[in-house]
Amino acid sequence: MLRFLARRSLGAIVILLLISAITFFLFFALPAEPARLACGKNCDPASLAIINKNLGLDQPVPVQYWDFMVGIFAGRDFPIGRCDAPCFGYSFVNQEPVWGTIVDRFPTTLSLAIGGAAVFLVVGVGIGMIAAWRRGTWIDKFFSSLSLLGQSMQIYFVGVLCLAWFVSGLSIMEQPAYHPITENPAKWFSGMVLPWLVLSLIFMANYSRMTRSQMVEQLQEDHVRTARAKGLSSRTVFFRYAWRGAIAPIVTIFGMDLGSLLGGAMITEYTFTLHGIGRLAVDSVRLTDLPMLMGVMLVSSGAIVVFNIVVDAVYAVIDPRVRLA
Amino acid sequence: MTSPSQAAAAGAEPIAKGGLPGLPQLPSGDPAVPQQLVGLSPRQLMWRRFTRDRAGVISACVVLFFFAVAVLAPVISWWYGKDAYTTYGLDRPELLDPITGYPMKPNGGIDGEFWFGIEPKLGRDVLMQLVYGIRTSLLIGIAATVLSTITGIVIGVVAGYMGGRTDYFLGRLIDLLLSFPQQLFFVAFMPVVTALFVSPEKETPTYLRVTALILVLWLLGWMQLARLLRGQVLSLREREFIEAARVTGASPWRIIRKELLPNLGTPIMVQSTLMLPMFVTAEAGLSFLGVGVVEPTPDWGRMFAKGAEVYEGDITYMFFPGVAMVVFVVAFNLLGDSIRDAMDPKTTR
C-alpha cells in the first residue's frame, strides 16, 4: 500500500511539474510581449516598466521559470519586497501576492464544493439505488427521465431561474453569499443552500444513472445469487453484497468531481456571484492577470491530481485486487 | 445503463462478427433459402432497429430541426422580417420602458410582432438572436467535434496499432492532458490563443475569436475518444481477420483503413454524438463567463449572460434560450443512446 501510494505520488509530482511548465511557457513565452499583454489596452511606459521589473522579464524564459518554481518552495525577493514561500508572484492588477489572494478566496470554494458534493453524492446514489431496487417500475422510469433532464440542464440556466423564483420572486431563500462558518454557521448555511442544491441537481444525474446501472449489473452477479440462495435477507444482499461491488466506480467519479470542484466551480460561482477560486480565475482572464491565473491553474491542477491519488487509495481499500496493480 | 465508453467498447463486437469487412459478403437471397429469410447487411439491420426506436427517431428529428434552424437562419430572418442586430427597442421608444429599459408589454414583450419578445435595454428581437445564436454555437460545436473526432481517431488508432514506444508516449500525453483542469484551461487559454493572432492592444475580430474558441475546445476535447479507440484497436489487432489480412501481405495503411476503421464505427458515432452537445454547452459556458463570443455577435451562451444580468426584471428573456438548450441536449443524449442500441442490440438498459 505504501509503495503504491509512493509511486502514485511520484507520478503526480511529474504531472504537476509538466503542467506548470506548459502553462508557464504558454503564458510567458507565447505572446511577443507578456508585459504588454498584462498591461492591457491603455498602457503607459511607466506601468510597463513596473511590470517588467516585477516579473524579471529581462531574463530568458527558462530562467524565469526556474525562479518561479524556486519561489514556490523557497520564497523570492522582488524589487518591491520579499515574497515568502509559497510565492506565486505578484498580481498584475493590484500588486498583491498571488498566494494571499488564493488563500482568501479558498474557503468559499471549499464550502461550495464540500456541501454540494455531500448533497449530490447522497441524493444521487440514493436515487440510483431506489431505481435499481424497483427496476422496471414507474419509480425507475420516473427517476431515469429525471436524470436525463438533470444531465441536460445547465447551471447558467437553472441557477438563474432559481435565483429569480426562490430569491427574488418568493423570497424563501437568501441571496447566495459566503459568510465564514466560524463566525455564524447558520448564516453560512443559508447563504450556501441554493448553490448547493443547483450544483447537485446538475451533478446528481450522473451518480443516479451510474449507481443504477452498477447495481443492476451487480444484482445479476453470481456471488449475489449465491448469497440469496443461502437465504440471506434481501436487505443484507442488497447493501452488503451488491452495493459493495457497485460503489468502486462511483468513488472514482466522485473523486474526480470533487477535485475539479475544489479547483473552482467557475460557472456556479459566477452565476451566484460567489467570490471563490473559479471567479478569481475568470476575473484574472478578463484583466489578463497572468501571475494570478498561473497560481490558480497550479492550485486547481494540484487539487485534481491530489484527489486522483486519494481516489486510488480509497479504491485500493474497497477493492483489494487493485493493490497489486 | 452502462456508461458510453463501456457500452461502446461492447459495441464493436457484433459488427466485427457479422461484417467481417474485407471478406466477400454472402450474396443475399441465396436460392437455397426460402424467400422470407433474405439476408440483411449489418448496416441495414442497424437502420431497421433504429427506425423502430420511437425515442430515437423523434430525437433525430429534433436534432435535424436544430441543424435546419442553424442553416436556414438567413431564410428565417427574411421570412420573419427582422434581423439579429437591429435595435428595434431603441428605434421605437414605445417598446421599452424609458427608465428601467425592460419591455413595456408583459412577458418580455411577446406579441404578434416579436414572437419571443424583445431584449431588455437594447431592444433586439429575441427570436432572431436565438436563431443566429444557435447558428454561431452549432458552428463552433461542429467544427470542434469534427477536429476532435479526426484527432481522436488518428491518435487512438496509431497508438493502438503501432504499440510499443509510440503507444507509451501517446498514452502519457493523453494522461497529462486529461489531468488539466478542463474548464479552467478553456477559460485561461482563450486570451493566450487570441494573442497568437492579434496583438492585445487591438480589437479582436469575431472570426478570430471563433477560431480561438474552436482551437481551445479542440485541444482538450479529443483525448476521451483517442483513449477509447486505442483500447478497441488493441483488442481488434489480435483478432483473426487482422492476422489474415497481415498474412496476405496487406499494408498497415490498408489494414487500418479497410479492416480496423469499419469496426470502429460504433464508438466513433456514439462518442461524437455525445461530444457535440458537450462542446456546445462548453462554448455557451465560456460566452456566459464573458470570455467566449462577445457583443454584438449573436450567441447562445451570450444570451444567458444577458439573461443573468436582467433576470430580476425580465426572466422571460432567459426562458427561450434555456428551454431550447435543454431540448437540444436531451435530444442529443437520447440520440446517442438510440444509436448505441441500434448498433449494438446486446446492451440492456
PDB file of N, CA and C in Angstrom, chain B residues 196-240:
ATOM      1  N   LEU B 196      -2.181  34.923 -29.996  1.00  0.00           N
ATOM      2  CA  LEU B 196      -1.407  34.355 -31.095  1.00  0.00           C
ATOM      3  C   LEU B 196      -1.681  35.097 -32.398  1.00  0.00           C
ATOM      4  N   PHE B 197      -2.932  35.525 -32.558  1.00  0.00           N
ATOM      5  CA  PHE B 197      -3.346  36.098 -33.837  1.00  0.00           C
ATOM      6  C   PHE B 197      -3.339  37.620 -33.823  1.00  0.00           C
ATOM      7  N   VAL B 198      -3.688  38.196 -32.681  1.00  0.00           N
ATOM      8  CA  VAL B 198      -3.887  39.635 -32.618  1.00  0.00           C
ATOM      9  C   VAL B 198      -3.091  40.192 -31.453  1.00  0.00           C
ATOM     10  N   SER B 199      -2.491  41.359 -31.638  1.00  0.00           N
ATOM     11  CA  SER B 199      -1.794  41.959 -30.508  1.00  0.00           C
ATOM     12  C   SER B 199      -2.839  42.525 -29.550  1.00  0.00           C
ATOM     13  N   PRO B 200      -2.549  42.490 -28.238  1.00  0.00           N
ATOM     14  CA  PRO B 200      -3.577  42.791 -27.235  1.00  0.00           C
ATOM     15  C   PRO B 200      -4.153  44.196 -27.313  1.00  0.00           C
ATOM     16  N   GLU B 201      -3.429  45.128 -27.954  1.00  0.00           N
ATOM     17  CA  GLU B 201      -3.983  46.488 -27.971  1.00  0.00           C
ATOM     18  C   GLU B 201      -5.148  46.611 -28.941  1.00  0.00           C
ATOM     19  N   LYS B 202      -5.158  45.720 -29.957  1.00  0.00           N
ATOM     20  CA  LYS B 202      -6.194  45.852 -30.985  1.00  0.00           C
ATOM     21  C   LYS B 202      -7.449  45.086 -30.590  1.00  0.00           C
ATOM     22  N   GLU B 203      -8.564  45.495 -31.186  1.00  0.00           N
ATOM     23  CA  GLU B 203      -9.811  44.751 -31.005  1.00  0.00           C
ATOM     24  C   GLU B 203      -9.706  43.438 -31.773  1.00  0.00           C
ATOM     25  N   THR B 204     -10.206  42.348 -31.167  1.00  0.00           N
ATOM     26  CA  THR B 204     -10.157  41.058 -31.839  1.00  0.00           C
ATOM     27  C   THR B 204     -11.362  40.921 -32.756  1.00  0.00           C
ATOM     28  N   PRO B 205     -11.133  40.662 -34.048  1.00  0.00           N
ATOM     29  CA  PRO B 205     -12.294  40.447 -34.907  1.00  0.00           C
ATOM     30  C   PRO B 205     -13.029  39.165 -34.532  1.00  0.00           C
ATOM     31  N   THR B 206     -14.323  39.122 -34.857  1.00  0.00           N
ATOM     32  CA  THR B 206     -15.155  38.000 -34.429  1.00  0.00           C
ATOM     33  C   THR B 206     -14.651  36.663 -34.946  1.00  0.00           C
ATOM     34  N   TYR B 207     -14.253  36.624 -36.225  1.00  0.00           N
ATOM     35  CA  TYR B 207     -13.880  35.312 -36.771  1.00  0.00           C
ATOM     36  C   TYR B 207     -12.653  34.754 -36.050  1.00  0.00           C
ATOM     37  N   LEU B 208     -11.778  35.657 -35.551  1.00  0.00           N
ATOM     38  CA  LEU B 208     -10.619  35.167 -34.811  1.00  0.00           C
ATOM     39  C   LEU B 208     -11.019  34.641 -33.439  1.00  0.00           C
ATOM     40  N   ARG B 209     -11.975  35.312 -32.823  1.00  0.00           N
ATOM     41  CA  ARG B 209     -12.482  34.816 -31.540  1.00  0.00           C
ATOM     42  C   ARG B 209     -13.064  33.423 -31.713  1.00  0.00           C
ATOM     43  N   VAL B 210     -13.848  33.269 -32.784  1.00  0.00           N
ATOM     44  CA  VAL B 210     -14.463  31.965 -33.043  1.00  0.00           C
ATOM     45  C   VAL B 210     -13.383  30.924 -33.296  1.00  0.00           C
ATOM     46  N   THR B 211     -12.369  31.291 -34.101  1.00  0.00           N
ATOM     47  CA  THR B 211     -11.284  30.352 -34.363  1.00  0.00           C
ATOM     48  C   THR B 211     -10.589  29.965 -33.063  1.00  0.00           C
ATOM     49  N   ALA B 212     -10.331  30.961 -32.220  1.00  0.00           N
ATOM     50  CA  ALA B 212      -9.651  30.676 -30.956  1.00  0.00           C
ATOM     51  C   ALA B 212     -10.488  29.735 -30.096  1.00  0.00           C
ATOM     52  N   LEU B 213     -11.813  29.972 -30.064  1.00  0.00           N
ATOM     53  CA  LEU B 213     -12.700  29.090 -29.299  1.00  0.00           C
ATOM     54  C   LEU B 213     -12.607  27.662 -29.801  1.00  0.00           C
ATOM     55  N   ILE B 214     -12.680  27.516 -31.140  1.00  0.00           N
ATOM     56  CA  ILE B 214     -12.630  26.167 -31.718  1.00  0.00           C
ATOM     57  C   ILE B 214     -11.306  25.498 -31.353  1.00  0.00           C
ATOM     58  N   LEU B 215     -10.215  26.253 -31.465  1.00  0.00           N
ATOM     59  CA  LEU B 215      -8.903  25.682 -31.159  1.00  0.00           C
ATOM     60  C   LEU B 215      -8.820  25.226 -29.710  1.00  0.00           C
ATOM     61  N   VAL B 216      -9.291  26.078 -28.805  1.00  0.00           N
ATOM     62  CA  VAL B 216      -9.190  25.742 -27.385  1.00  0.00           C
ATOM     63  C   VAL B 216     -10.025  24.507 -27.061  1.00  0.00           C
ATOM     64  N   LEU B 217     -11.254  24.460 -27.614  1.00  0.00           N
ATOM     65  CA  LEU B 217     -12.109  23.298 -27.355  1.00  0.00           C
ATOM     66  C   LEU B 217     -11.485  22.039 -27.946  1.00  0.00           C
ATOM     67  N   TRP B 218     -10.902  22.186 -29.121  1.00  0.00           N
ATOM     68  CA  TRP B 218     -10.315  21.036 -29.805  1.00  0.00           C
ATOM     69  C   TRP B 218      -9.131  20.486 -29.018  1.00  0.00           C
ATOM     70  N   LEU B 219      -8.260  21.397 -28.562  1.00  0.00           N
ATOM     71  CA  LEU B 219      -7.038  20.985 -27.867  1.00  0.00           C
ATOM     72  C   LEU B 219      -7.320  20.043 -26.712  1.00  0.00           C
ATOM     73  N   LEU B 220      -8.402  20.288 -25.993  1.00  0.00           N
ATOM     74  CA  LEU B 220      -8.671  19.448 -24.822  1.00  0.00           C
ATOM     75  C   LEU B 220      -9.877  18.546 -25.024  1.00  0.00           C
ATOM     76  N   GLY B 221     -10.302  18.363 -26.280  1.00  0.00           N
ATOM     77  CA  GLY B 221     -11.524  17.608 -26.485  1.00  0.00           C
ATOM     78  C   GLY B 221     -11.342  16.220 -27.060  1.00  0.00           C
ATOM     79  N   TRP B 222     -10.153  15.887 -27.542  1.00  0.00           N
ATOM     80  CA  TRP B 222     -10.024  14.665 -28.326  1.00  0.00           C
ATOM     81  C   TRP B 222      -9.583  13.467 -27.514  1.00  0.00           C
ATOM     82  N   MET B 223      -9.185  13.654 -26.239  1.00  0.00           N
ATOM     83  CA  MET B 223      -8.488  12.569 -25.546  1.00  0.00           C
ATOM     84  C   MET B 223      -9.374  11.377 -25.222  1.00  0.00           C
ATOM     85  N   GLN B 224     -10.633  11.663 -24.823  1.00  0.00           N
ATOM     86  CA  GLN B 224     -11.525  10.558 -24.451  1.00  0.00           C
ATOM     87  C   GLN B 224     -11.672   9.568 -25.597  1.00  0.00           C
ATOM     88  N   LEU B 225     -11.957  10.122 -26.792  1.00  0.00           N
ATOM     89  CA  LEU B 225     -12.163   9.264 -27.954  1.00  0.00           C
ATOM     90  C   LEU B 225     -10.880   8.508 -28.285  1.00  0.00           C
ATOM     91  N   ALA B 226      -9.745   9.212 -28.230  1.00  0.00           N
ATOM     92  CA  ALA B 226      -8.474   8.570 -28.567  1.00  0.00           C
ATOM     93  C   ALA B 226      -8.210   7.401 -27.629  1.00  0.00           C
ATOM     94  N   ARG B 227      -8.459   7.618 -26.331  1.00  0.00           N
ATOM     95  CA  ARG B 227      -8.188   6.570 -25.367  1.00  0.00           C
ATOM     96  C   ARG B 227      -9.102   5.359 -25.601  1.00  0.00           C
ATOM     97  N   LEU B 228     -10.374   5.653 -25.879  1.00  0.00           N
ATOM     98  CA  LEU B 228     -11.332   4.581 -26.139  1.00  0.00           C
ATOM     99  C   LEU B 228     -10.924   3.773 -27.370  1.00  0.00           C
ATOM    100  N   LEU B 229     -10.587   4.494 -28.467  1.00  0.00           N
ATOM    101  CA  LEU B 229     -10.247   3.808 -29.714  1.00  0.00           C
ATOM    102  C   LEU B 229      -8.959   3.007 -29.561  1.00  0.00           C
ATOM    103  N   ARG B 230      -8.014   3.556 -28.796  1.00  0.00           N
ATOM    104  CA  ARG B 230      -6.767   2.824 -28.574  1.00  0.00           C
ATOM    105  C   ARG B 230      -7.070   1.446 -27.982  1.00  0.00           C
ATOM    106  N   GLY B 231      -7.925   1.431 -26.963  1.00  0.00           N
ATOM    107  CA  GLY B 231      -8.278   0.166 -26.340  1.00  0.00           C
ATOM    108  C   GLY B 231      -8.926  -0.793 -27.329  1.00  0.00           C
ATOM    109  N   GLN B 232      -9.830  -0.251 -28.150  1.00  0.00           N
ATOM    110  CA  GLN B 232     -10.520  -1.075 -29.143  1.00  0.00           C
ATOM    111  C   GLN B 232      -9.530  -1.667 -30.150  1.00  0.00           C
ATOM    112  N   VAL B 233      -8.651  -0.802 -30.667  1.00  0.00           N
ATOM    113  CA  VAL B 233      -7.692  -1.266 -31.668  1.00  0.00           C
ATOM    114  C   VAL B 233      -6.792  -2.326 -31.063  1.00  0.00           C
ATOM    115  N   LEU B 234      -6.413  -2.102 -29.804  1.00  0.00           N
ATOM    116  CA  LEU B 234      -5.538  -3.047 -29.125  1.00  0.00           C
ATOM    117  C   LEU B 234      -6.139  -4.453 -29.129  1.00  0.00           C
ATOM    118  N   SER B 235      -7.463  -4.534 -28.900  1.00  0.00           N
ATOM    119  CA  SER B 235      -8.057  -5.877 -28.874  1.00  0.00           C
ATOM    120  C   SER B 235      -8.353  -6.372 -30.287  1.00  0.00           C
ATOM    121  N   LEU B 236      -8.739  -5.459 -31.190  1.00  0.00           N
ATOM    122  CA  LEU B 236      -9.039  -5.884 -32.562  1.00  0.00           C
ATOM    123  C   LEU B 236      -7.786  -6.406 -33.259  1.00  0.00           C
ATOM    124  N   ARG B 237      -6.644  -5.788 -32.916  1.00  0.00           N
ATOM    125  CA  ARG B 237      -5.393  -6.100 -33.592  1.00  0.00           C
ATOM    126  C   ARG B 237      -5.055  -7.581 -33.501  1.00  0.00           C
ATOM    127  N   GLU B 238      -5.477  -8.201 -32.395  1.00  0.00           N
ATOM    128  CA  GLU B 238      -5.125  -9.602 -32.189  1.00  0.00           C
ATOM    129  C   GLU B 238      -6.130 -10.555 -32.832  1.00  0.00           C
ATOM    130  N   ARG B 239      -7.189 -10.018 -33.444  1.00  0.00           N
ATOM    131  CA  ARG B 239      -8.229 -10.901 -33.987  1.00  0.00           C
ATOM    132  C   ARG B 239      -7.763 -11.567 -35.280  1.00  0.00           C
ATOM    133  N   GLU B 240      -8.463 -12.667 -35.628  1.00  0.00           N
ATOM    134  CA  GLU B 240      -8.024 -13.475 -36.766  1.00  0.00           C
ATOM    135  C   GLU B 240      -8.079 -12.715 -38.080  1.00  0.00           C
TER     136      GLU B 240
END
